[in-house]
Amino acid sequence: MNVPPQPELASTVLSVCREKGHLSGQDMETIARSLHIPTSLVYGFCSQFPEFTRPPGRPLLRVCMGPACAAAEPDADMERAMSGLESRADVLRVAGLTWPHGSPTLAVRLPGEEERMVQGYRANQLEELAMNLDRKDLSAYPFPEAMAEYEVAGVDRGEMSPWLASLVGREPFLPPDAVAVREASRDPSPVYELLEGECVFPIPLPQSGPPEILVCDTVGPSTEGSVDLLVAQACPHVVAAGTVLAAAATGAKKVVFFVPWDRVELEADLRRAAEEGAAAADLEWEVFPGPTYIPCHREIGVAAFMQGMMLWRAASICGRDGPMRLHPPTLVCGASTLWKVPWVLGRGGGKEGWKERLTLLAVGPKGVTRWVELPPALSVAELVARLSDAVLNGGRARALYLEGKENRIYPEAADRVGIPYGTRRLVVLGEDTHIAGWARRMLSAAEEECCGGCTPGRTGPPAAASILDSAARGEKGEGMREVAIMLERAELLALCPQLLRTFSVVRECMEFFPEDFSFRSGGGEQTERMVSGSGNTHGMGGRR
Ligand code: SF4
């Protein structure tokens, strides 16, 4: 029996989802028959994406489990209110809600209606939501499109990078013409430097040869308040121009814009923008709608999905260093990196400015979010001073979480903070954050993100979470050293780097905040200080 390429299966599944809002078992069997493939293949494919298979007829709640929302500690009242909601709706915990939002946030939808957002909720608001669900009236909650646009903090207009200025509507933008495309292919070095700084490539770009396909990933490495999605929605024409110019620089024959399947407007905007830009470069292009939560490391997930392979299979073929040289050779870049390309090539000034200033979203302990521009390395005191007016509102930081190409946590006591290129967000964990509770919720998000294609990925997050739960209950169990070793082994044995992105942060939490983890050493009374083999120390300058 012939198996059609995966994109054909994906597009059929997505068109049913768009039409009906869900997929039933009957739908899966119909799809299997129409494509002449085994039903188990359709079930296996759909089971990787929880958003496809929710039952109809009941309200659906999607609770954000991303790092900023995880920092909002649920108390007993919140847990009681949430369990009241669970009896009225299907509750799906997701690794992150992609729309910009404050913390904590959940999305709610009545059958047949558009999704709405409940932002910055407390226990009493959840009780109110339960009553509104009973009344089948969610008109009090905004649609996601109405969520706040972020302001820029602490940057004078004269100092602002041109890409940030374009985002906040203060800079005109010139679409690429044939001259710009020729220039990009004649001297591609600035683009190589940017892509190598911001993305993860196992082989340096010039040595790896020209890719056949350049993918602009509009979700990026982190789903919670995705910066890549935010930028793609705000400036589709700049992102499309950057993608076209990056394709010209790297010699890619085709560009593909990977967009979440439920963002119909973004798909249309990118189509218009791509048509304009690609004509100048005489380039083949396509907009590819796919699942938002590819439960795998993004660069593996997107590339694998594009090339018609089951995600776990791609992970197992490509291993931990990613699939950059799969056939056909594919290069995956986040939209927020491609957004900078026109200026890195000197269009409208700003050439090389990306090295001196990093543009990222800073999220404060109360969910206040602003764009900031920072140098790549600075002392914690300097960083906290810069964030003070922007997002701290007089509060204090306990730790700083950096998210993007790699994820790191810095305790407030660290000397210096190194911000890797490719960092998308900086989340400030406030002085009252219980770091062990935050780490526990990060593990729950990792459970949601993993595709289940390897044993460490399938079993590591729930096993680590269960150990933390036992410790929180004061039960005798493994010590911190054993837990750290278990996490490190799981990272090493996993087929892709997805586990590393969460486990390394959990290990850092245990190392820097042992007082929050009530582990006992061998059943003794003294809290054990973890000595991790990770090599991380306070005050380091950051990995590059
Ligand atoms: S670590 Fe394993 S289970 Fe998790 S996403 Fe990667 S391949 Fe899938």
mmCIF file of N, CA, C and O and ligand atoms in Angstrom, residues 295-297 312 315 449-454 457-458 494-496 498-499, ligand 1:
data_model
loop_
_atom_site.group_PDB
_atom_site.id
_atom_site.type_symbol
_atom_site.label_atom_id
_atom_site.label_comp_id
_atom_site.label_asym_id
_atom_site.label_seq_id
_atom_site.Cartn_x
_atom_site.Cartn_y
_atom_site.Cartn_z
ATOM 1 N N PRO A 295 5.400 19.110 18.555
ATOM 2 C CA PRO A 295 5.931 18.677 19.848
ATOM 3 C C PRO A 295 7.355 18.177 19.732
ATOM 4 O O PRO A 295 7.663 17.029 19.956
ATOM 5 N N CYS A 296 8.217 19.031 19.294
ATOM 6 C CA CYS A 296 9.593 18.638 19.052
ATOM 7 C C CYS A 296 10.396 19.926 18.987
ATOM 8 O O CYS A 296 9.831 20.994 18.893
ATOM 9 N N HIS A 297 11.689 19.814 19.027
ATOM 10 C CA HIS A 297 12.535 20.988 18.854
ATOM 11 C C HIS A 297 12.122 21.651 17.542
ATOM 12 O O HIS A 297 11.974 20.999 16.521
ATOM 13 N N TRP A 312 8.939 12.163 15.247
ATOM 14 C CA TRP A 312 9.855 11.364 16.049
ATOM 15 C C TRP A 312 10.818 10.624 15.149
ATOM 16 O O TRP A 312 11.960 10.385 15.488
ATOM 17 N N ALA A 315 13.446 12.990 14.217
ATOM 18 C CA ALA A 315 14.365 13.185 15.335
ATOM 19 C C ALA A 315 15.320 12.010 15.434
ATOM 20 O O ALA A 315 16.518 12.177 15.652
ATOM 21 N N GLU A 449 5.194 19.157 25.334
ATOM 22 C CA GLU A 449 5.950 19.458 24.118
ATOM 23 C C GLU A 449 6.571 18.228 23.481
ATOM 24 O O GLU A 449 6.773 18.190 22.275
ATOM 25 N N CYS A 450 6.941 17.228 24.307
ATOM 26 C CA CYS A 450 7.658 16.091 23.743
ATOM 27 C C CYS A 450 6.753 15.259 22.833
ATOM 28 O O CYS A 450 5.563 15.107 23.100
ATOM 29 N N CYS A 451 7.328 14.755 21.737
ATOM 30 C CA CYS A 451 6.507 14.042 20.757
ATOM 31 C C CYS A 451 6.321 12.574 21.121
ATOM 32 O O CYS A 451 5.526 11.891 20.494
ATOM 33 N N GLY A 452 7.057 12.083 22.121
ATOM 34 C CA GLY A 452 6.918 10.688 22.527
ATOM 35 C C GLY A 452 7.716 9.732 21.669
ATOM 36 O O GLY A 452 7.561 8.518 21.758
ATOM 37 N N GLY A 453 8.598 10.259 20.845
ATOM 38 C CA GLY A 453 9.347 9.412 19.926
ATOM 39 C C GLY A 453 10.559 8.743 20.522
ATOM 40 O O GLY A 453 11.167 7.893 19.884
ATOM 41 N N CYS A 454 10.968 9.126 21.732
ATOM 42 C CA CYS A 454 12.085 8.407 22.368
ATOM 43 C C CYS A 454 11.769 8.211 23.842
ATOM 44 O O CYS A 454 11.001 8.978 24.432
ATOM 45 N N GLY A 457 12.454 11.098 26.320
ATOM 46 C CA GLY A 457 11.502 12.194 26.138
ATOM 47 C C GLY A 457 10.132 11.834 26.675
ATOM 48 O O GLY A 457 9.423 12.665 27.247
ATOM 49 N N ARG A 458 9.741 10.560 26.500
ATOM 50 C CA ARG A 458 8.431 10.099 26.952
ATOM 51 C C ARG A 458 8.366 10.019 28.465
ATOM 52 O O ARG A 458 7.395 10.398 29.079
ATOM 53 N N ALA A 494 18.327 11.405 24.895
ATOM 54 C CA ALA A 494 17.174 11.811 24.063
ATOM 55 C C ALA A 494 17.614 11.954 22.613
ATOM 56 O O ALA A 494 18.770 12.252 22.317
ATOM 57 N N LEU A 495 16.655 11.742 21.717
ATOM 58 C CA LEU A 495 16.995 11.779 20.295
ATOM 59 C C LEU A 495 17.115 13.184 19.737
ATOM 60 O O LEU A 495 17.623 13.371 18.642
ATOM 61 N N CYS A 496 16.578 14.162 20.437
ATOM 62 C CA CYS A 496 16.691 15.534 19.929
ATOM 63 C C CYS A 496 16.910 16.482 21.110
ATOM 64 O O CYS A 496 16.776 16.085 22.263
ATOM 65 N N GLN A 498 15.219 18.707 22.444
ATOM 66 C CA GLN A 498 14.048 19.281 23.106
ATOM 67 C C GLN A 498 14.148 19.187 24.639
ATOM 68 O O GLN A 498 13.872 20.142 25.346
ATOM 69 N N LEU A 499 14.566 18.024 25.150
ATOM 70 C CA LEU A 499 14.642 17.857 26.608
ATOM 71 C C LEU A 499 15.645 18.808 27.223
ATOM 72 O O LEU A 499 15.428 19.356 28.294
HETATM 73 S S1 SF4 B 1 13.238 14.361 23.201
HETATM 74 FE FE1 SF4 B 1 12.417 12.472 22.243
HETATM 75 S S2 SF4 B 1 10.221 12.539 22.774
HETATM 76 FE FE2 SF4 B 1 11.001 14.629 23.143
HETATM 77 S S3 SF4 B 1 10.632 15.753 21.253
HETATM 78 FE FE3 SF4 B 1 12.710 14.877 21.084
HETATM 79 S S4 SF4 B 1 12.464 12.905 20.035
HETATM 80 FE FE4 SF4 B 1 10.419 13.546 20.763
#
